[in-house]
Coordinates of C-alpha atoms in Angstrom, one line a residue:
Chain R
X1433 CA -30.7 68.9 -25.1
X1434 CA -28.3 68.4 -22.3
X1435 CA -30.1 65.0 -21.5
X1436 CA -29.8 63.8 -25.3
X1437 CA -25.8 64.8 -25.0
X1438 CA -25.4 62.5 -22.0
X1439 CA -27.5 59.7 -23.7
X1440 CA -25.0 60.1 -26.6
X1441 CA -22.1 60.2 -24.6
X1442 CA -23.2 57.2 -22.5
X1443 CA -23.8 55.3 -25.8
X1444 CA -20.2 56.1 -27.2
X1445 CA -18.7 54.9 -24.1
X1446 CA -20.6 51.7 -24.0
X1447 CA -19.8 50.9 -27.6
X1448 CA -16.0 51.2 -27.0
X1449 CA -14.2 47.9 -26.2
X1450 CA -11.2 48.9 -23.5
X1451 CA -8.5 46.4 -24.4
X1452 CA -5.5 46.5 -21.9
X1453 CA -2.3 45.1 -22.5
X1454 CA 0.3 44.4 -19.4
X1455 CA 4.0 44.7 -20.8
X1456 CA 7.3 45.1 -18.8
X1457 CA 8.2 47.6 -21.2
X1458 CA 7.5 48.9 -25.0
X1459 CA 11.0 49.2 -26.1
X1460 CA 13.2 48.2 -28.9
X1461 CA 12.7 44.4 -28.7
X1462 CA 11.0 42.2 -31.5
X1463 CA 8.0 41.7 -29.4
X1464 CA 7.5 45.4 -28.5
X1465 CA 7.6 46.3 -32.2
X1466 CA 5.5 43.8 -33.5
X1467 CA 2.9 44.6 -30.6
X1468 CA 2.9 48.2 -31.2
X1469 CA 2.4 47.6 -35.0
X1470 CA -0.4 45.2 -34.4
X1471 CA -2.1 47.3 -32.1
X1472 CA -1.7 50.6 -34.1
X1473 CA -3.2 48.8 -36.9
X1474 CA -6.2 47.6 -34.7
X1475 CA -6.8 51.1 -33.6
X1476 CA -6.7 52.5 -37.0
X1477 CA -8.9 49.7 -38.6
X1478 CA -11.3 49.4 -35.7
X1479 CA -12.3 52.5 -34.4
X1480 CA -14.5 51.1 -31.6
X1481 CA -11.4 49.4 -29.9
X1482 CA -9.7 51.5 -27.2
X1483 CA -6.4 50.1 -26.5
X1484 CA -4.5 50.9 -23.3
X1485 CA -0.9 49.7 -22.8
X1486 CA 0.1 49.2 -19.0
X1487 CA 3.8 49.3 -18.9
X1488 CA 6.1 48.4 -16.0
X1489 CA 9.3 50.3 -16.9
X1490 CA 8.8 53.3 -19.3
X1491 CA 11.2 52.9 -22.6
X1492 CA 12.0 54.8 -25.8
X1493 CA 9.5 53.3 -28.5
X1494 CA 10.9 52.4 -31.6
X1495 CA 7.4 52.8 -33.4
X1496 CA 5.2 55.5 -32.3
X1497 CA 2.3 54.1 -30.3
X1498 CA -1.1 55.3 -31.4
X1499 CA -2.9 54.4 -28.4
X1500 CA -2.6 55.2 -24.5
X1501 CA 0.2 54.2 -22.2
X1502 CA -0.2 53.9 -18.7
X1503 CA 1.7 52.6 -15.4
X1504 CA 1.1 49.2 -14.6
X1505 CA -0.4 50.1 -11.3
X1506 CA -3.6 51.8 -13.2
X1507 CA -4.2 47.9 -14.7
X1508 CA -6.1 47.4 -11.5
X1509 CA -9.0 49.2 -12.2
X1510 CA -9.1 48.3 -15.9
X1511 CA -12.6 47.9 -17.2
X1512 CA -12.5 45.5 -20.2
X1513 CA -10.7 42.4 -21.3
X1514 CA -6.9 42.4 -20.3
X1515 CA -3.8 40.7 -22.0
X1516 CA -0.8 39.8 -20.1
X1517 CA 2.4 39.1 -22.3
X1518 CA 4.8 37.4 -20.0
X1519 CA 4.7 35.3 -16.9
X1520 CA 5.2 38.3 -14.3
X1521 CA 2.5 40.1 -16.1
X1522 CA 0.0 37.2 -16.0
X1523 CA 0.7 36.9 -12.4
X1524 CA 0.0 40.9 -11.7
X1525 CA -3.2 40.4 -14.1
X1526 CA -4.5 37.6 -12.1
X1527 CA -4.4 39.9 -9.0
X1528 CA -6.3 42.4 -10.8
X1529 CA -10.0 42.6 -10.1
X1530 CA -11.7 44.7 -12.6
X1531 CA -10.9 43.3 -16.0
X1532 CA -13.9 41.1 -17.4
X1533 CA -11.6 38.6 -19.6
X1534 CA -8.2 38.0 -18.8
X1535 CA -5.6 36.7 -21.3
X1536 CA -2.1 35.3 -21.2
X1537 CA -0.6 35.9 -24.6
X1538 CA 2.3 33.5 -24.6
X1539 CA 4.8 35.2 -27.3
X1540 CA 7.5 32.9 -26.4
X1541 CA 7.4 29.5 -24.3
X1542 CA 8.1 31.6 -21.5
X1543 CA 9.0 28.5 -19.0
X1544 CA 12.2 27.9 -21.2
X1545 CA 13.6 31.2 -20.0
X1546 CA 12.1 32.1 -16.9
X1547 CA 13.7 30.5 -13.9
X1548 CA 10.6 29.4 -12.4
X1549 CA 9.4 26.2 -10.6
X1550 CA 7.1 23.8 -12.5
X1551 CA 4.3 24.1 -9.7
X1552 CA 4.5 28.3 -9.9
X1553 CA 4.2 28.3 -13.4
X1554 CA 1.4 25.8 -13.6
X1555 CA -0.5 27.6 -11.2
X1556 CA -0.6 30.6 -13.6
X1557 CA -0.9 29.1 -16.9
X1558 CA -3.3 26.4 -15.4
X1559 CA -5.6 28.9 -13.8
X1560 CA -9.1 29.2 -15.1
X1561 CA -9.5 32.7 -15.2
X1562 CA -6.6 32.9 -18.0
X1563 CA -7.4 32.1 -21.3
X1564 CA -4.3 31.4 -23.4
X1565 CA -3.3 32.8 -26.6
X1566 CA 0.0 32.6 -28.8
X1567 CA 1.5 33.5 -32.1
X1568 CA 1.6 30.5 -34.2
X1569 CA 0.2 26.9 -34.7
X1570 CA 3.5 25.2 -33.6
X1571 CA 3.5 26.9 -30.1
X1572 CA -0.3 26.2 -30.0
X1573 CA 0.5 22.4 -30.1
X1574 CA 3.3 22.8 -27.8
X1575 CA 1.4 24.5 -25.2
X1576 CA -1.5 22.2 -25.5
X1577 CA 0.3 19.1 -25.0
X1578 CA 2.5 20.6 -22.0
X1579 CA -0.4 22.0 -20.1
X1580 CA -3.5 20.3 -21.3
X1581 CA -5.4 23.7 -22.0
X1582 CA -6.9 25.0 -25.0
X1583 CA -4.9 27.7 -26.7
X1584 CA -6.1 30.3 -29.5
X1585 CA -3.4 31.1 -32.1
X1586 CA -3.2 34.8 -33.1
X1587 CA -0.9 35.4 -36.1
X1588 CA -2.2 38.8 -36.9
X1589 CA -3.1 40.9 -33.8
X1590 CA -4.9 43.5 -35.8
X1591 CA -7.4 41.1 -37.4
X1592 CA -7.8 38.5 -35.1
X1593 CA -8.1 40.3 -31.9
X1594 CA -11.5 41.9 -32.9
X1595 CA -12.9 38.5 -33.3
X1596 CA -11.6 37.5 -29.7
X1597 CA -13.5 39.9 -27.8
Chain B
X222 CA 24.3 13.4 18.0
X223 CA 24.4 15.9 15.2
X224 CA 25.3 14.8 11.7
X225 CA 27.1 16.7 8.8
X226 CA 27.1 15.9 5.4
X227 CA 29.0 17.1 2.5
X228 CA 27.0 17.8 -0.7
X229 CA 28.3 15.9 -3.5
X230 CA 25.4 15.4 -5.9
X231 CA 21.7 14.2 -6.0
X232 CA 22.6 11.2 -3.9
X233 CA 23.4 13.5 -1.1
X234 CA 20.1 15.0 -1.0
X235 CA 18.3 11.5 -0.8
X236 CA 20.4 10.3 1.8
X237 CA 20.2 13.6 3.8
X238 CA 16.5 13.4 3.9
X239 CA 16.8 9.8 5.3
X240 CA 19.3 11.1 8.1
X241 CA 17.0 13.8 9.0
X242 CA 14.2 11.3 9.2
X243 CA 16.1 9.9 12.3
X244 CA 18.3 12.8 13.4
X245 CA 16.9 16.4 12.8
X246 CA 20.1 18.0 13.7
X247 CA 21.3 16.9 10.2
X248 CA 23.4 19.6 8.2
X249 CA 24.1 19.5 4.6
X250 CA 27.4 21.4 3.8
X251 CA 28.1 22.6 0.0
X252 CA 31.5 23.2 -0.3
X253 CA 30.8 25.5 -3.4
X254 CA 28.5 27.9 -1.3
X255 CA 29.5 27.7 2.3
X256 CA 32.2 28.2 5.0
X257 CA 35.2 25.8 5.1
X258 CA 34.4 22.6 6.9
X259 CA 37.2 23.5 9.7
X260 CA 34.8 26.4 10.7
X261 CA 31.9 24.4 10.1
X262 CA 32.9 21.4 12.5
X263 CA 34.1 24.4 15.1
X264 CA 30.5 25.9 15.1
X265 CA 28.5 22.6 15.0
X266 CA 30.6 20.2 16.5
X267 CA 29.2 17.1 14.8
X268 CA 29.2 13.4 16.0
X269 CA 29.3 12.0 12.7
X270 CA 30.6 13.7 9.6
X271 CA 30.0 12.2 6.0
X272 CA 32.8 14.2 3.6
X273 CA 35.3 13.6 1.0
X274 CA 38.7 13.4 2.5
X275 CA 40.7 16.7 2.3
X276 CA 42.9 18.4 4.7
X277 CA 40.7 20.8 6.2
X278 CA 38.5 17.8 7.3
X279 CA 41.4 16.0 8.9
X280 CA 42.8 19.3 10.5
X281 CA 39.1 19.8 11.9
X282 CA 38.5 16.4 13.1
X283 CA 42.2 16.3 14.9
X284 CA 40.6 18.7 17.7
X285 CA 37.4 16.5 18.2
X286 CA 38.4 12.9 18.9
X287 CA 34.8 11.8 19.6
X288 CA 33.9 12.8 16.0
X289 CA 33.3 9.9 13.6
X290 CA 33.9 10.2 10.0
X291 CA 32.4 8.5 6.9
X292 CA 34.2 9.2 3.8
X293 CA 32.7 9.5 0.3
X294 CA 34.5 7.7 -2.3
X295 CA 37.8 5.9 -2.6
X296 CA 40.2 8.9 -2.9
X297 CA 43.5 8.0 -0.9
X298 CA 44.5 10.5 1.8
X299 CA 47.8 10.2 4.0
X300 CA 45.8 11.4 7.2
X301 CA 43.4 8.5 7.2
X302 CA 43.1 7.8 10.8
X303 CA 41.0 5.6 13.3
X304 CA 38.2 8.0 13.5
X305 CA 37.3 7.4 9.6
X306 CA 35.1 4.2 10.0
X307 CA 33.7 3.6 6.7
X308 CA 34.0 4.5 2.9
X309 CA 30.9 5.1 0.9
X310 CA 31.5 3.9 -3.0
X311 CA 29.6 2.6 -5.9
X312 CA 30.1 -1.1 -6.8
X313 CA 33.7 -2.3 -6.4
X314 CA 36.0 -4.8 -7.8
X315 CA 36.9 -7.6 -5.2
X316 CA 40.8 -6.7 -5.6
X317 CA 40.3 -3.0 -4.9
X318 CA 38.1 -4.0 -2.3
X319 CA 40.9 -5.8 -0.4
X320 CA 43.1 -2.9 -0.7
X321 CA 41.1 -0.5 1.1
X322 CA 42.6 0.9 4.2
X323 CA 39.0 1.0 5.8
X324 CA 35.8 -1.0 5.6
X325 CA 33.5 0.0 3.1
X326 CA 29.7 0.1 2.0
X327 CA 28.7 -0.2 -1.7
X328 CA 25.8 2.4 -2.4
X329 CA 23.3 0.9 -4.7
X330 CA 20.4 2.7 -6.6
X331 CA 17.6 3.2 -3.9
X332 CA 14.2 4.6 -3.6
X333 CA 14.1 8.2 -2.1
X334 CA 11.2 7.3 0.4
X335 CA 11.8 10.3 2.8
X336 CA 10.9 12.8 0.0
X337 CA 9.5 11.2 -3.2
X338 CA 6.3 9.3 -1.6
X339 CA 2.6 9.2 -1.0
X340 CA 2.1 10.6 -4.6
X341 CA -1.6 11.8 -5.4
X342 CA -3.1 11.8 -9.0
X343 CA -3.7 15.4 -10.2
X344 CA -5.7 15.5 -13.1
X345 CA -4.9 18.7 -14.4
X346 CA -1.2 17.4 -14.8
X347 CA -2.2 14.3 -16.6
X348 CA 0.2 13.3 -19.4
X349 CA 1.3 10.2 -21.5
X350 CA 5.0 10.5 -20.6
X351 CA 7.1 11.9 -17.9
X352 CA 10.9 12.1 -17.8
X353 CA 12.5 13.3 -14.6
X354 CA 15.7 15.2 -15.6
X355 CA 18.3 14.3 -12.7
X356 CA 21.7 14.2 -14.6
X357 CA 21.3 12.6 -18.2
X358 CA 19.2 13.0 -21.4
X359 CA 17.9 9.8 -23.1
X360 CA 18.8 10.1 -26.8
X361 CA 15.2 9.4 -28.1
X362 CA 13.7 12.2 -26.1
X363 CA 13.7 14.9 -28.8
X364 CA 12.4 12.2 -31.4
X365 CA 9.2 11.2 -29.5
X366 CA 8.6 14.7 -27.8
X367 CA 6.3 15.9 -30.8
X368 CA 4.3 12.8 -31.0
X369 CA 3.2 12.3 -27.3
X370 CA 2.3 14.5 -24.6
X371 CA 5.3 14.6 -22.7
X372 CA 6.3 16.6 -19.5
X373 CA 10.1 16.7 -18.1
X374 CA 10.8 18.3 -15.1
X375 CA 13.7 18.1 -12.7
X376 CA 16.9 20.3 -11.9
X377 CA 18.9 19.3 -14.9
X378 CA 17.8 21.8 -17.7
X379 CA 17.1 19.8 -21.0
X380 CA 16.7 21.8 -24.5
X381 CA 13.5 20.8 -25.3
X382 CA 10.0 22.7 -25.3
X383 CA 8.5 20.2 -23.0
X384 CA 11.0 20.9 -20.1
X385 CA 8.7 22.6 -17.5
X386 CA 11.3 23.5 -15.0
X387 CA 12.2 22.2 -11.3
X388 CA 10.0 20.9 -9.3
X389 CA 9.5 19.9 -5.5
X390 CA 9.9 16.0 -4.6
X391 CA 6.3 15.9 -3.5
X392 CA 5.2 17.3 -7.1
X393 CA 7.8 14.6 -8.5
X394 CA 5.8 11.9 -6.7
X395 CA 2.3 13.2 -7.9
X396 CA 3.5 13.4 -11.5
X397 CA 4.9 9.8 -11.3
X398 CA 1.4 8.7 -10.0
X399 CA -0.3 10.9 -12.5
X400 CA 1.4 10.2 -15.7
X401 CA 0.9 6.8 -17.7
X402 CA 4.7 6.0 -18.5
X403 CA 7.5 7.5 -16.6
X404 CA 10.8 7.3 -18.9
X405 CA 13.8 6.1 -16.8
X406 CA 17.4 6.6 -18.1
X407 CA 20.1 4.7 -16.2
X408 CA 17.9 4.1 -13.0
X409 CA 17.4 8.0 -12.5
X410 CA 14.3 7.3 -11.2
X411 CA 13.2 4.0 -11.4
X412 CA 13.0 2.8 -7.8
X413 CA 11.1 6.0 -6.9
X414 CA 8.5 5.2 -9.6
X415 CA 8.3 1.8 -8.4
X416 CA 8.0 2.6 -4.7
X417 CA 5.3 5.2 -5.7
X418 CA 3.5 2.4 -7.8
X419 CA 3.8 4.1 -10.9
X420 CA 4.9 2.4 -14.3
X421 CA 8.1 3.1 -15.9
X422 CA 10.2 2.0 -19.1
X423 CA 13.9 2.0 -18.8
X424 CA 17.0 1.8 -21.0
X425 CA 18.6 -1.1 -19.1
X426 CA 17.8 -4.7 -18.9
X427 CA 15.8 -4.5 -15.6
X428 CA 13.9 -7.2 -13.9
X429 CA 11.1 -4.9 -12.6
X430 CA 10.2 -3.0 -15.6
X431 CA 10.3 -3.5 -19.3
X432 CA 12.8 -2.1 -21.7
X433 CA 12.3 1.0 -23.8
X434 CA 11.5 0.7 -27.3
X435 CA 9.1 2.4 -29.8
X436 CA 6.7 -0.8 -30.0
X437 CA 6.8 -1.1 -26.1
X438 CA 6.0 2.6 -25.5
X439 CA 2.7 2.5 -27.8
X440 CA 1.8 -0.8 -26.7
X441 CA 1.9 0.1 -23.1
X442 CA 0.0 3.4 -23.5
X443 CA -2.9 1.6 -24.9
X444 CA -2.8 -1.3 -22.2
X445 CA -3.9 0.3 -18.9
X446 CA -4.1 -3.4 -17.2
X447 CA -0.7 -4.6 -18.0
X448 CA 0.8 -1.3 -16.6
X449 CA -1.1 -1.6 -13.4
X450 CA -0.1 -5.2 -13.1
X451 CA 3.5 -4.6 -13.6
X452 CA 3.4 -1.1 -11.4
X453 CA 2.0 -3.5 -8.5
X454 CA 4.7 -6.1 -9.0
X455 CA 7.3 -3.5 -8.9
X456 CA 5.9 -1.7 -5.8
X457 CA 6.1 -5.2 -4.2
X458 CA 9.7 -6.3 -5.2
X459 CA 11.0 -2.8 -4.0
X460 CA 9.3 -3.3 -0.5
X461 CA 10.4 -6.9 -0.5
X462 CA 14.0 -6.0 -1.5
X463 CA 14.3 -2.8 0.9
X464 CA 16.1 -0.9 -1.7
X465 CA 15.4 2.5 0.0
X466 CA 17.5 5.4 1.5
X467 CA 16.4 4.4 4.9
X468 CA 17.9 1.0 4.5
X469 CA 20.9 2.2 3.2
X470 CA 21.6 4.3 6.2
X471 CA 20.6 1.6 8.4
X472 CA 23.1 -0.4 6.9
X473 CA 25.4 2.6 7.5
X474 CA 24.8 2.8 11.3
X475 CA 25.1 -0.9 11.2
X476 CA 28.5 -0.9 9.9
X477 CA 29.5 2.0 12.3
X478 CA 28.3 0.0 15.1
X479 CA 25.5 2.5 16.3
X480 CA 22.6 0.3 17.4
X481 CA 20.4 3.2 18.6
X482 CA 20.1 4.8 15.3
X483 CA 19.8 1.6 13.6
X484 CA 16.9 1.1 15.5
X485 CA 15.5 4.4 14.9
X486 CA 15.9 3.7 11.2
X487 CA 13.7 0.5 11.4
X488 CA 11.1 2.3 13.5
X489 CA 10.9 5.0 10.7
X490 CA 10.6 2.8 8.0
X491 CA 8.2 0.6 9.6
X492 CA 6.0 3.7 9.9
X493 CA 6.7 4.5 6.1
X494 CA 5.9 1.4 4.4

C-alpha cells in the first residue's frame, strides 16, 4: 500500500513541469500585471504546470498571483525550464546550474533602456544557453536583425507557453 | 616628460591615445569632472600642456617657466606669452592665419591608429550595415533600418531600435571588419574604416570611397569583389598619405621643435604599419 502511494507521488511529481520566471519585482507596472495575468491563466488552464516566480525585490501585487513566489536566491536550484525577463535576470539565470532550459523573454528592447555596453549585452543575448522570446512579431524582426539569433514570438503567455516546453 | 591634455571631445581621446603610445605619462584632464587645471599642474608638473586658453591655465604656468603650452582653438587671450608655442585648429582662412599671435597647426580628419586597429572578423556580429555614432546622425538612417541588418554602436545615443550601446575601440575595429558596409557621415569614422581595410559609403564627395545613395547601397551589398577592391585601395591610400593620429602628433612635435619625440613617433608608426 505504502509502495503504491510512493509510486503515485513520484508519478505526480514527474508529470509536473516546473516553470521558473525571474523578475526584478512583481509590482504595479504593465509588465508585472500582464505576466501575472498570463501565468494565472496558464496555471488555471494547464494543471500540470507548476509556476514559480523568483523576485529580487518584494512588492505589493496589483493582481493576486495564483502561483508561488520565492526569493531570487532560490532560482539557483530550480529544476525545470527558467525564464528571465530582463537583462539583469538573464545574467543571473546564466549563473544558475540546475535549470534544464534557459529563456530570455525580451519584454522590451532592453538595450535601449539599460546603460550596458554592446560587448556586455552581446555576451548575454548571444549566449548559446539562452533561447530568446519576445512578445510580438515586430520585436521579433528587430531582435533577429540586430543579434543574428532566432527569436520566438509569444503573444499569449497562457496558450503559447505550454507548446514551448 | 609628462603631458597634460584637456578633454574637449572625441578628437582629444584619439590624440591622447597617440600621445600615450610615445609618452606613457600622459594625463587627460576633463574640466567637467576633475579639479581645476591650477591644482593639476601643481600636482603633476607636466612639461607639455595641451589646453584651451583660460585664466587658471596662465596662472598655473606662470610658476613653471619650463612648461610648454599648446592651445586648442583660436580663442584670443591677453596673457598669451612665449610659453605658448602652437595652436591646434581646423582648416583656416589665410587671412585669419596671418593675424594669429602664435604658430598654428591645422588638424585634419585622421585614422585613430592607436586604438581602432587590427580588427578581427567575428561571425556572430555579422551585419550588412554598421554606423558608428560619434556625434551626428545621418537623415536616412531611420528609413533604411527596417530593410537591412543594421548595427549602430557608439557613444552618441540614437533613437533607433538598432542602437546597441557604447563599445570599446577594439570592438569598433572588429565590427568595421565584420560588417559589409560601414556608413560614414561627415568623416566620423571614414579613415578608421580605411585603415582597417573595411568598406564604407560616405555622404561627402570623397576620393577613396563612393558616395552614399540607395542604388550604391544595394549594388555594393551584392558585389563583394568590388567592395574588397575599393577597401584595399583605400587602405593603401591612407598609409601612403599618412593621415593618422601618430603622424599628427609627429607634426606637433616637429612644430614645437622636439626632435626626440618626433623620432619616437616615427618608431611607433613603423611598428604599427
